[in-house]
Coordinates of C-alpha atoms in Angstrom, one line a residue:
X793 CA -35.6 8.2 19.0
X794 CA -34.4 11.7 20.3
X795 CA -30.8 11.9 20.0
X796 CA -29.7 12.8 23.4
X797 CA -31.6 9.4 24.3
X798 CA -29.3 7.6 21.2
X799 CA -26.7 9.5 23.2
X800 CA -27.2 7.0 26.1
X801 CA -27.8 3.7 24.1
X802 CA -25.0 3.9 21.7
X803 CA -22.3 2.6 24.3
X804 CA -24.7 0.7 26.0
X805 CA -26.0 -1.4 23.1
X806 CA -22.4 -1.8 21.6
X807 CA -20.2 -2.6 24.5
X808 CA -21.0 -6.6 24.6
X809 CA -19.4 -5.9 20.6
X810 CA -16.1 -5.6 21.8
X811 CA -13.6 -7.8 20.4
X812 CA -9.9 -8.6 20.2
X813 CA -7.9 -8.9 17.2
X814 CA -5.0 -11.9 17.5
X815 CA -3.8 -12.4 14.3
X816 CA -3.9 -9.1 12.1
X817 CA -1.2 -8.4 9.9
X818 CA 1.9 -6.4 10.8
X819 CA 1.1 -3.6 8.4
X820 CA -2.2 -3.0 9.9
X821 CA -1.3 -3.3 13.3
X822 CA 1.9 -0.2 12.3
X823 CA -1.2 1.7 10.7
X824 CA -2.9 1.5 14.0
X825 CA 0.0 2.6 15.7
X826 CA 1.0 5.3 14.0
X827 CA -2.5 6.5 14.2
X828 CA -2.7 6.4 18.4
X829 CA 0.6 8.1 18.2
X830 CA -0.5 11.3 16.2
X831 CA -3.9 10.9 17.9
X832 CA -1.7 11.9 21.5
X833 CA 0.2 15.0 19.7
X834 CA -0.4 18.2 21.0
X835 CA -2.9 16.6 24.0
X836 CA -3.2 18.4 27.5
X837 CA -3.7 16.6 30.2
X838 CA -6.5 17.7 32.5
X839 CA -7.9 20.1 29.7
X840 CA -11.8 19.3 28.4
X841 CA -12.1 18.1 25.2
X842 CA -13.8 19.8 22.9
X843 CA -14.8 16.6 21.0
X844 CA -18.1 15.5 21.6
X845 CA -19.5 12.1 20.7
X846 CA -23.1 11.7 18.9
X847 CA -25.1 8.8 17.9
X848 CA -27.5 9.1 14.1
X849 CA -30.2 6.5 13.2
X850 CA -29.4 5.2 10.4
X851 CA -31.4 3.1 7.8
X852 CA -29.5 -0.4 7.2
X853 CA -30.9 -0.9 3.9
X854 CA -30.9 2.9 2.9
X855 CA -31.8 1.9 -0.9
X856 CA -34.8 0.2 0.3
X857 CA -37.6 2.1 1.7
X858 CA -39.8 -0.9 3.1
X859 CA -37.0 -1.8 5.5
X860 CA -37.2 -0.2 8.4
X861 CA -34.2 -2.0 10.2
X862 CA -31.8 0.9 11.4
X863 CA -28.2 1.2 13.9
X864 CA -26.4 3.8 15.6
X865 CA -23.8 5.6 13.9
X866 CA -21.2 6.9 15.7
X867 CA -19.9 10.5 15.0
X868 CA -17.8 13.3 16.8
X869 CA -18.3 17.1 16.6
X870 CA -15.8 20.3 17.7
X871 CA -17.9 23.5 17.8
X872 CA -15.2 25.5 19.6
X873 CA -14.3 27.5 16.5
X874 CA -17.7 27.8 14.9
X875 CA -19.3 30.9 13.2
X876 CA -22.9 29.4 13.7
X877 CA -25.0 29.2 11.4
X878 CA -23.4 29.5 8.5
X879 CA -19.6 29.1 8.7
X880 CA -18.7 25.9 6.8
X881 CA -18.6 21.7 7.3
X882 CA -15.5 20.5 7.3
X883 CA -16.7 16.5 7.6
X884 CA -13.9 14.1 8.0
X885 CA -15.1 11.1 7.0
X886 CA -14.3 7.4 8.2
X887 CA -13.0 4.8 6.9
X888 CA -11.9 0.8 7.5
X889 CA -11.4 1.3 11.3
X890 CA -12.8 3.4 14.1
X891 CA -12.8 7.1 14.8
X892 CA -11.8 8.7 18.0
X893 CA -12.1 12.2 18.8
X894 CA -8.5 13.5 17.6
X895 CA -10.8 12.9 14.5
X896 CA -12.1 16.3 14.8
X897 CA -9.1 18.1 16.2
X898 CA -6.2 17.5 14.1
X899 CA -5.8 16.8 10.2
X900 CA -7.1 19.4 8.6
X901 CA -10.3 19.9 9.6
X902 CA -9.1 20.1 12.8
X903 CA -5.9 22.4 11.6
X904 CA -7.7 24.7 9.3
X905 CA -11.5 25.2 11.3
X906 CA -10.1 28.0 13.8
X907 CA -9.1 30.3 10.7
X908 CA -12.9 29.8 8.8
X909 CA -14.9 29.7 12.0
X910 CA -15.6 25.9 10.8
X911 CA -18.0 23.4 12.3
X912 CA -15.3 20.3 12.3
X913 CA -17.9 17.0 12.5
X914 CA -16.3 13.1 12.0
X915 CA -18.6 10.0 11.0
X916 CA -17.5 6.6 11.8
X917 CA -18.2 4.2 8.7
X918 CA -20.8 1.7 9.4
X919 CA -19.6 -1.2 10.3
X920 CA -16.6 -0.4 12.3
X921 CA -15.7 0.8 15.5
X922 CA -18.8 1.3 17.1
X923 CA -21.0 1.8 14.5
X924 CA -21.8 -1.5 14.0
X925 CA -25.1 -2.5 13.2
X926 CA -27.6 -5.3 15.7
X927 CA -26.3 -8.8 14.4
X928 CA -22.5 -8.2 14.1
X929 CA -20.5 -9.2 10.8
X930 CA -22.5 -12.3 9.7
X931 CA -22.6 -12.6 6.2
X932 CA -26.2 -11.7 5.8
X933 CA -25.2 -8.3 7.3
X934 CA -22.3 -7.4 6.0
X935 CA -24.0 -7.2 2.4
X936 CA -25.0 -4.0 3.5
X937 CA -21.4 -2.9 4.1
X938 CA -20.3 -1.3 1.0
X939 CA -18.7 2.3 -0.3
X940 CA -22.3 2.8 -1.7
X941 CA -24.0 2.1 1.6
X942 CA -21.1 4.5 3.5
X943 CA -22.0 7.5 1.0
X944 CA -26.0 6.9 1.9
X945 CA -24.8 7.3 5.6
X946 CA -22.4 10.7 4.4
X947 CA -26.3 12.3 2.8
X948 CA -28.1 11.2 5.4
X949 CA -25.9 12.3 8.2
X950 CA -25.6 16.1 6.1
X951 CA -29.4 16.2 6.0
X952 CA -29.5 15.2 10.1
X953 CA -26.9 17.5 11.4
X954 CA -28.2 20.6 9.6
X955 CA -31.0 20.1 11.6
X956 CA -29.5 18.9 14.9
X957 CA -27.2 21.6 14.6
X958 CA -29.4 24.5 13.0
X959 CA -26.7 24.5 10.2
X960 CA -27.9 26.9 7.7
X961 CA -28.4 26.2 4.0
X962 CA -25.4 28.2 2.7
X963 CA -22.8 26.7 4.8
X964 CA -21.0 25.1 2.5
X965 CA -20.0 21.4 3.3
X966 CA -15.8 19.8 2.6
X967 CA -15.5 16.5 2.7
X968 CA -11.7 14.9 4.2
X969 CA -10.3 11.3 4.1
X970 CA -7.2 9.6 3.9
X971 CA -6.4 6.3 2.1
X972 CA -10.1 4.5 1.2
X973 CA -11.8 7.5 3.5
X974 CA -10.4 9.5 0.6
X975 CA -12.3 8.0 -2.1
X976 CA -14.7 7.9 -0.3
X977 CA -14.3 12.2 0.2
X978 CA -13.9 12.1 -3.6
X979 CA -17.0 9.9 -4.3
X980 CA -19.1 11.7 -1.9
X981 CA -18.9 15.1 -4.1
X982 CA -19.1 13.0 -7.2
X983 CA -22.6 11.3 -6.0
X984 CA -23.9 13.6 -3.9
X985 CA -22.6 17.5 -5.0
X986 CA -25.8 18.8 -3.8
X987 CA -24.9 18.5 0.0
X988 CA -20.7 18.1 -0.5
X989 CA -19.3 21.0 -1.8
X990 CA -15.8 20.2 -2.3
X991 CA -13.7 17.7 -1.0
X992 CA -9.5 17.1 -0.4
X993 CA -8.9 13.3 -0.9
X994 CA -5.5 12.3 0.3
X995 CA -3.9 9.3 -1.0
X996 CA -6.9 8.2 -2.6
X997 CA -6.8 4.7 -3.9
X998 CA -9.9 5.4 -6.4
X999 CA -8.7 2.7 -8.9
X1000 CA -10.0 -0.9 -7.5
X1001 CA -7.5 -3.0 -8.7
X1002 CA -7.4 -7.1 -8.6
X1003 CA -3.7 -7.3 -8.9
X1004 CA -2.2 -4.4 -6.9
X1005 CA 2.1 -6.2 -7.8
X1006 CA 2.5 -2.3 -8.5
X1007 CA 2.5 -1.6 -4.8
X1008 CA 5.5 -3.9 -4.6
X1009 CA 7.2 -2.0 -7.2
X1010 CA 7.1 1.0 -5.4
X1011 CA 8.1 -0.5 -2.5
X1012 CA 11.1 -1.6 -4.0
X1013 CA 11.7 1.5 -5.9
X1014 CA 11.7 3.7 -2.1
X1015 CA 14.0 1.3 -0.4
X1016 CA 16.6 2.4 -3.5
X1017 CA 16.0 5.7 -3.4
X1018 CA 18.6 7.9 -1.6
X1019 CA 16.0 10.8 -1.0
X1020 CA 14.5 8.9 1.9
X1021 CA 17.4 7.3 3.4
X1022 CA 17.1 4.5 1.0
X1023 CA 20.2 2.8 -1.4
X1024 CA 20.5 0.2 -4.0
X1025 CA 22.4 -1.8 -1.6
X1026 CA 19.6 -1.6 0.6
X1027 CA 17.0 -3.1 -1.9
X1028 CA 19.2 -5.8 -2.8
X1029 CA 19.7 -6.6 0.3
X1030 CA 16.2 -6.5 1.6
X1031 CA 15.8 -9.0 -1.4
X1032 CA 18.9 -11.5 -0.3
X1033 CA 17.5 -11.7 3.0
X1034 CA 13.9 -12.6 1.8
X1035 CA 15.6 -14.7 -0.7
X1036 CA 18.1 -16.3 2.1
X1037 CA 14.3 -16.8 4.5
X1038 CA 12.6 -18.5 1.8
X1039 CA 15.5 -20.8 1.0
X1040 CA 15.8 -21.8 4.6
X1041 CA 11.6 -22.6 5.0
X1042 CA 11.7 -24.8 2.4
X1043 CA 14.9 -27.0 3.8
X1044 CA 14.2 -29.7 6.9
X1045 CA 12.7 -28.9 10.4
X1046 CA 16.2 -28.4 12.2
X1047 CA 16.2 -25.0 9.9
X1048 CA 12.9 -24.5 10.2
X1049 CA 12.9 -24.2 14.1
X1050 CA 16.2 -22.3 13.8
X1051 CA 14.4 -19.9 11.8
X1052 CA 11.6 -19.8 13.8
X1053 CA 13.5 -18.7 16.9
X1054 CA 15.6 -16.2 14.6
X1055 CA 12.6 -14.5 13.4
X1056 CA 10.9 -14.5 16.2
X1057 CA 7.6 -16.4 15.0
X1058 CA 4.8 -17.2 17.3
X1059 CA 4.7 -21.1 16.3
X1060 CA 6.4 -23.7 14.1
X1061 CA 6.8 -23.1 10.5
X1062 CA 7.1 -26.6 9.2
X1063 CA 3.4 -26.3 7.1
X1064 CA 3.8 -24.2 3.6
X1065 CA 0.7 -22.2 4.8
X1066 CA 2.0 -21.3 8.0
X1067 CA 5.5 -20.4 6.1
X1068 CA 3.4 -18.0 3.6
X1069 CA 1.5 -16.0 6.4
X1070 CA 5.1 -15.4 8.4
X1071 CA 6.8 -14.3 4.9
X1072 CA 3.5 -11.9 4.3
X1073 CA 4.1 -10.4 7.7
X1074 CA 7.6 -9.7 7.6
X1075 CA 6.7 -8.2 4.0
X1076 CA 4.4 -6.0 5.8
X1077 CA 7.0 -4.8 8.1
X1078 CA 8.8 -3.6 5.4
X1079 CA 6.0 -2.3 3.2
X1080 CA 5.0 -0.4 6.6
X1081 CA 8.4 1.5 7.0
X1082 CA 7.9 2.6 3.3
X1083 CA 4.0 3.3 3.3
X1084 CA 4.6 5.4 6.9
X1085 CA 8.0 6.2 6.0
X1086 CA 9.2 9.2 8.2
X1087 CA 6.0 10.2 10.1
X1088 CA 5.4 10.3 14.2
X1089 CA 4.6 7.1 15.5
X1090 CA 6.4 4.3 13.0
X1091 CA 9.3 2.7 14.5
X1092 CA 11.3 1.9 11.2
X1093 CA 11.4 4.1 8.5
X1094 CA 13.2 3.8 5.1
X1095 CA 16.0 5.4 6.5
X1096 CA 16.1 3.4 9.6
X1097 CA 15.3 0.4 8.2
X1098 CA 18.3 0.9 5.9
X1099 CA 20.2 1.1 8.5
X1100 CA 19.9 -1.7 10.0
X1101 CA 20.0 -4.3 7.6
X1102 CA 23.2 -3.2 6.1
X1103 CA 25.0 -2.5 9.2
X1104 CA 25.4 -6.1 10.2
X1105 CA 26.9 -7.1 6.5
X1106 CA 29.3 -9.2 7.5
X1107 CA 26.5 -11.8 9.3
X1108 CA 24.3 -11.5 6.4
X1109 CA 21.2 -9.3 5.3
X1110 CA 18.7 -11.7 7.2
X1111 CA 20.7 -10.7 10.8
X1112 CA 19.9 -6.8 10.1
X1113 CA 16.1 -8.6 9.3
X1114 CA 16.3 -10.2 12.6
X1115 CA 16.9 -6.7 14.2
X1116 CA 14.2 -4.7 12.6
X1117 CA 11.5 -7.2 13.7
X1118 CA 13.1 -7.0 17.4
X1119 CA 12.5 -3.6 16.6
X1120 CA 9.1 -3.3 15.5
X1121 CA 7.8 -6.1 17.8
X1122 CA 8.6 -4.3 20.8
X1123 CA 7.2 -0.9 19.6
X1124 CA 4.1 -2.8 19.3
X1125 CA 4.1 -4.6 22.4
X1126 CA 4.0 -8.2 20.6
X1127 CA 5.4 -10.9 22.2
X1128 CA 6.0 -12.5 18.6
X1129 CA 5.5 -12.6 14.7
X1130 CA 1.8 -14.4 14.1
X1131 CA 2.5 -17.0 12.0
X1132 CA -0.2 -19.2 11.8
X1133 CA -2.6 -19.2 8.9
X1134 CA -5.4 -20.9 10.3
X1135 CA -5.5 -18.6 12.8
X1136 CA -5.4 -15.7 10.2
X1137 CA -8.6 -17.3 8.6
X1138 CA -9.9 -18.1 11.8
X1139 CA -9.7 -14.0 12.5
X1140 CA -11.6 -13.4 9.7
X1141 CA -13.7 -15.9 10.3
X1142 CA -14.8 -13.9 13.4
X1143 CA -18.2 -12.4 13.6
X1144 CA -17.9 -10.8 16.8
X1145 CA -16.5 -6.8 15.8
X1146 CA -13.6 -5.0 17.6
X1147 CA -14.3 -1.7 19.1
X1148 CA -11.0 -0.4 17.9
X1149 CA -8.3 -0.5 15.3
X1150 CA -8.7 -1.7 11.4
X1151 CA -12.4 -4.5 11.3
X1152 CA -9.8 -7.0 9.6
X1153 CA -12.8 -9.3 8.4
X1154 CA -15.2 -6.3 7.5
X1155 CA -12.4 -4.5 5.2
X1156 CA -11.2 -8.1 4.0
X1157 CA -15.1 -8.0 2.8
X1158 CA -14.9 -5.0 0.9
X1159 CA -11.8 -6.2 -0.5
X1160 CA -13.5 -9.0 -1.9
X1161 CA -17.2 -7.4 -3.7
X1162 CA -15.2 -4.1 -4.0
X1163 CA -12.3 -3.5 -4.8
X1164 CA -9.4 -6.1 -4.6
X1165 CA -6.1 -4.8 -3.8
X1166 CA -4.4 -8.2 -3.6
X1167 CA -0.6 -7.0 -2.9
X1168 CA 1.8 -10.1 -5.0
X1169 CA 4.9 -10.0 -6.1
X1170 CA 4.9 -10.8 -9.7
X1171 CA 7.6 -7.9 -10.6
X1172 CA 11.2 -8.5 -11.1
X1173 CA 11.7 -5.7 -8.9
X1174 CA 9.7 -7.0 -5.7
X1175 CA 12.3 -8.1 -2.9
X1176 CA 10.1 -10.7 -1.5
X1177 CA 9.1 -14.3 -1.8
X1178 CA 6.8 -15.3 -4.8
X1179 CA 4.4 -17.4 -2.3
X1180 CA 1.9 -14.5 -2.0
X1181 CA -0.2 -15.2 -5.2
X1182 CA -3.2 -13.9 -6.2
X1183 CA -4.8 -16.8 -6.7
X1184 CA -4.1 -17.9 -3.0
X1185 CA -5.8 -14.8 -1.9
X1186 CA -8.7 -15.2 -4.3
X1187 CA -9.4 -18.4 -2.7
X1188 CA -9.2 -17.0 0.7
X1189 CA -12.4 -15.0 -0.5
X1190 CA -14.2 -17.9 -1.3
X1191 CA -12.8 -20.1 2.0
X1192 CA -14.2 -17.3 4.2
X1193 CA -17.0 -15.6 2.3
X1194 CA -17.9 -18.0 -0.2
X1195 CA -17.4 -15.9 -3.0
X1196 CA -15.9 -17.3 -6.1
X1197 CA -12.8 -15.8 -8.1
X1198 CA -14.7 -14.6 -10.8
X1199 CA -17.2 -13.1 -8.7
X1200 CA -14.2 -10.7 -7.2
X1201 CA -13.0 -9.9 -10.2
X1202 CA -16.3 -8.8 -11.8
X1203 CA -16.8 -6.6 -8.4
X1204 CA -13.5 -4.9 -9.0
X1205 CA -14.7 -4.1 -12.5
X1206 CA -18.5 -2.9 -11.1
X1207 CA -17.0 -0.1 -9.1
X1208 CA -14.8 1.3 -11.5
X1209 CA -17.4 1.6 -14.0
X1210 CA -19.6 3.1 -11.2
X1211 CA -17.3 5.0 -9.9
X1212 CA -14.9 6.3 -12.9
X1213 CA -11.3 4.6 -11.5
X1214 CA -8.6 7.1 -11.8
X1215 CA -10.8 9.4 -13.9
X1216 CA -13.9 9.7 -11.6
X1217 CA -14.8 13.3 -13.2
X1218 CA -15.8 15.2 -9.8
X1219 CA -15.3 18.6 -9.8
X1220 CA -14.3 20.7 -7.0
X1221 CA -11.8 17.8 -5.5
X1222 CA -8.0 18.0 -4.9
X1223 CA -5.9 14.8 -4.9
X1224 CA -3.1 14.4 -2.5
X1225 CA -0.5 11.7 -2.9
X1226 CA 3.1 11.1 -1.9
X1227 CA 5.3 9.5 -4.3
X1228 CA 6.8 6.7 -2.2
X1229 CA 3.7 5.5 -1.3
X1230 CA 2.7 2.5 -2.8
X1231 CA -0.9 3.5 -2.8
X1232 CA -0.5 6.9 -5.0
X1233 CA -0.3 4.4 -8.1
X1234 CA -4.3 3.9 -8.0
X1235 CA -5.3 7.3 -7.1
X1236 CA -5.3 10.7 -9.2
X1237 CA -1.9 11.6 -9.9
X1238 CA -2.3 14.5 -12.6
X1239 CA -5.3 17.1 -12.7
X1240 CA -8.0 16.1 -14.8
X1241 CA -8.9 19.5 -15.5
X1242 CA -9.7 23.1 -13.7
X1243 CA -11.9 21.9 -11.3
X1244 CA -10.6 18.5 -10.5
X1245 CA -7.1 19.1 -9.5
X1246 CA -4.1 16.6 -8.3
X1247 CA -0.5 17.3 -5.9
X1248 CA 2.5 14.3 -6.1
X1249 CA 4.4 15.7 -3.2
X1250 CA 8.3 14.1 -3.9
X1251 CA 9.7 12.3 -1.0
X1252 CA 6.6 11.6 1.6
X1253 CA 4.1 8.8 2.4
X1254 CA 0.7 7.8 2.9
X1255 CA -1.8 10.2 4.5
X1256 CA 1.4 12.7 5.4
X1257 CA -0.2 15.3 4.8
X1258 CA -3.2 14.7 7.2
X1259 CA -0.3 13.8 10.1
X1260 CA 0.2 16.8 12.4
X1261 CA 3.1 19.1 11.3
X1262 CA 6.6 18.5 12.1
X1263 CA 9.8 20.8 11.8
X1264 CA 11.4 17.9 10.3
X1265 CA 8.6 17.4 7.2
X1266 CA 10.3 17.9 3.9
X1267 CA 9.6 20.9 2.1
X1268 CA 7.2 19.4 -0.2
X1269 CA 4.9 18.3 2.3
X1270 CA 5.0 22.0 4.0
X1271 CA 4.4 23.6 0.6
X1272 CA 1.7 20.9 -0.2
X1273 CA -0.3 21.9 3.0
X1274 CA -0.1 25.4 2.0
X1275 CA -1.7 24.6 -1.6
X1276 CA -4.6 22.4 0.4
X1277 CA -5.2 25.7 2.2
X1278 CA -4.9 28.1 -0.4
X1279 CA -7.3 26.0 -2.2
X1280 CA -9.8 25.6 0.5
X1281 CA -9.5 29.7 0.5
X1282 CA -10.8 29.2 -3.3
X1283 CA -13.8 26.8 -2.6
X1284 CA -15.3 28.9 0.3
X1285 CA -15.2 32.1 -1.7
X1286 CA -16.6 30.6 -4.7
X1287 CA -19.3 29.1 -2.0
X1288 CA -19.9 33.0 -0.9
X1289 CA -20.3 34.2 -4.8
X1290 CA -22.5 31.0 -5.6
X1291 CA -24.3 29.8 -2.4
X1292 CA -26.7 27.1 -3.1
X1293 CA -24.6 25.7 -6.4
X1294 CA -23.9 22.2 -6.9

């Protein structure tokens, strides 16, 4: 099919897709916020866009040749500061959720193209958003959503836009992401350095981890840390309240429903599952003022967060608890905490995809034959409740997919021995990472060598580099935004000395 006639369809065959999420956790629902809110920076009202949507064929089984099955995959493209033919690529590359078209204006693809006359391009990752292929998430679907299925769709779509677009062989092609969008930036020069010349991965979580306490730890370690608004006192008592919530679940149903109104949950917490799923949500409200901590768009930051639960001391830690989730409920527009696990599971258990936001059951998928991440609290440092075990979540893998413990835990071990873990030995790729995000423990935290260099910016968060530039953004982060564009200077020269090199 022509592509200005998978132009038409792509909307038209994905619109009945459209779903709505009702029981995602907090900290994705603060990652999709934050998101929307950068995504509005710096937008004019009444001025065109730039942004222009396309749809690709795609093969759904691109490792196997006699299946013809394909789907539209979504991407965006910004020509407005293109030297045509042969400036560069910068390709920002999707992740767990969908793209929009700020996806090819801001970051920095979108920051650095006017300077190299770049062509700034975005592909949605199959599976999410609106790239979702005929059938929906079923189970006999999604085994074609994988990190080695979304670099197939990264060479395929190089090879197609060269052509769509006339791009000539000696452009030279970067590769972005943020957060798994950055391994996947990393991995996509690794596999494929014949059509990715270089790639910035930012807060790159390369190293799939079963047990992921260590995100906990760092969690705990930012709330004490006075560099970010953060305090001993403050971690201790983040930990008294969580301590003083878990006490109270486990006493009789007058507390219960007295906690349930303090709280603010959606429905009674007299069931052990029910109590678990409101505990991991309020732990992701205070993972998410750490993991977003200080950027445009999150409600509570360390600093703010700080605030509030020790300025109401003399009521007790859990009252300044009871204020931040006021807080952060109405930022989000919720009318309460979810707090029903069967409902969570239900959510996952949802076939039907959402045009928008974080695919909750297709990343819980990837989570479970990929790559694990299974946030506990095993530490003696974490401030929250034990209940979140990794077995509990192991199980959830086989309640909703089938898939057995051991079976997750051999997939964790399949990618990093495919894919290297924290030494994935790609040249050409710079590793971004703040140190108070929890996430910069499983990515690339010291240069591996020449070619395969590593930043640990003191005092920022996840993905703040790709955030749009603020006069308030420590001076780490402004001097680490200068390095990513001093070392994009180094790529494309090298490209102009050695066009054609892998």
């Amino acid at each position: 099919m022509a592509p200005a006639a998978a132009l038409l369809m792509g909307p038209l065959l994905l619109a009945s897709l459209w779903g709505v999420s009702t029981a995602r956790s907090l900290l994705s629902r603060l990652g999709d916020h934050v998101q929307e809110v950068q995504a509005r920076l710096g937008q004019r009202l009444g001025e065109p866009s730039p942004a222009k949507v396309g749809w690709l064929w795609q093969p759904l089984d691109p490792f196997n040749s006699s299946d013809q099955r394909s789907f539209l995959q979504r991407y965006w493209v910004n020509t407005r500061h293109w030297r045509s033919p042969d400036g560069p690529v910068f390709l920002h590359i999707g992740g767990e959720s969908s793209l929009g078209p700020s996806s090819v204006l801001k970051g920095h693809p979108g920051t650095l193209a006017p300077h190299w006359g770049a062509l700034v391009v975005s592909l949605e990752h199959r599976f999410y958003g609106r790239s979702v292929p005929p059938g929906g998430l079923d189970i006999a679907q999604l085994r074609f959503l994988s990190s080695r299925h979304a670099l197939a769709d990264v060479a395929s779509a190089c090879v197609h836009l060269s052509r769509i677009y006339n791009i000539s062989a000696s452009s030279p092609w970067i590769g972005f992401g943020g957060s798994y969008a950055g391994s996947l930036a990393a991995w996509a020069r690794l596999k494929y350095p014949h059509l990715i010349w270089a790639a910035v991965a930012s807060s790159a979580p390369v190293q799939a981890q079963l047990d992921f306490s260590s995100y906990n730890q760092v969690v705990s370690r930012s709330l004490a840390d006075p560099a970010v608004g953060g305090s001993p006192q403050c971690q201790r008592a983040v930990a008294q309240a969580f301590s003083e919530l878990d006490h109270g679940l486990s006493e009789g149903k007058e507390t219960q429903a007295a906690l349930q109104s303090e709280v603010r949950a959606c429905g009674p917490l007299e069931i052990p599952e029910d109590q678990a799923e409101l505990l991991e949500q309020l732990e992701g409200l205070v993972g998410g003022a750490v993991q977003y901590d200080q950027q445009v768009g999150v409600p509570l930051d360390v600093r703010g967060l700080c605030h509030l639960i020790l300025a109401n001391q003399t009521k007790g830690p859990l009252s300044g608890l009871e204020d931040a989730i006021q807080l952060v409920l109405h930022t989000l527009d919720l009318p309460c905490l979810p707090s029903s696990k069967a409902g969570a599971v239900a959510e996952l258990k949802d076939t039907s995809p959402q045009a928008v936001g974080v695919g909750s059951r297709q990343w819980f998928y990837q989570t479970c034959t990929e790559f694990g991440y299974y946030i506990t609290c095993k530490d003696p440092s974490c401030p929250f409740s034990r209940r979140r075990t990794l077995s509990a979540q192991l199980q959830l893998c086989t309640q909703v997919f089938g898939l057995s413990p051991a079976s997750v835990t051999e997939a964790v071990t399949r990618t990093n021995t495919y894919y290297g873990g924290q030494s994935p030995g790609a040249t050409r790729v710079l590793f971004v990472n703040g140190d108070i995000d929890p996430w910069h423990v499983l990515s690339v935290r010291q240069a591996l060598g020449p070619s395969e260099s590593a930043m640990l910016l003191r005092g920022t968060s996840h993905c703040s580099d790709m955030a749009p530039p603020q006069p308030s953004d420590p001076l780490s982060l402004q001097r680490g935004r200068w390095k990513i564009a001093q070392q994009l200077m180094m790529w494309l020269q090298e490209a102009k000395v050695n066009p054609g090199s892998p």
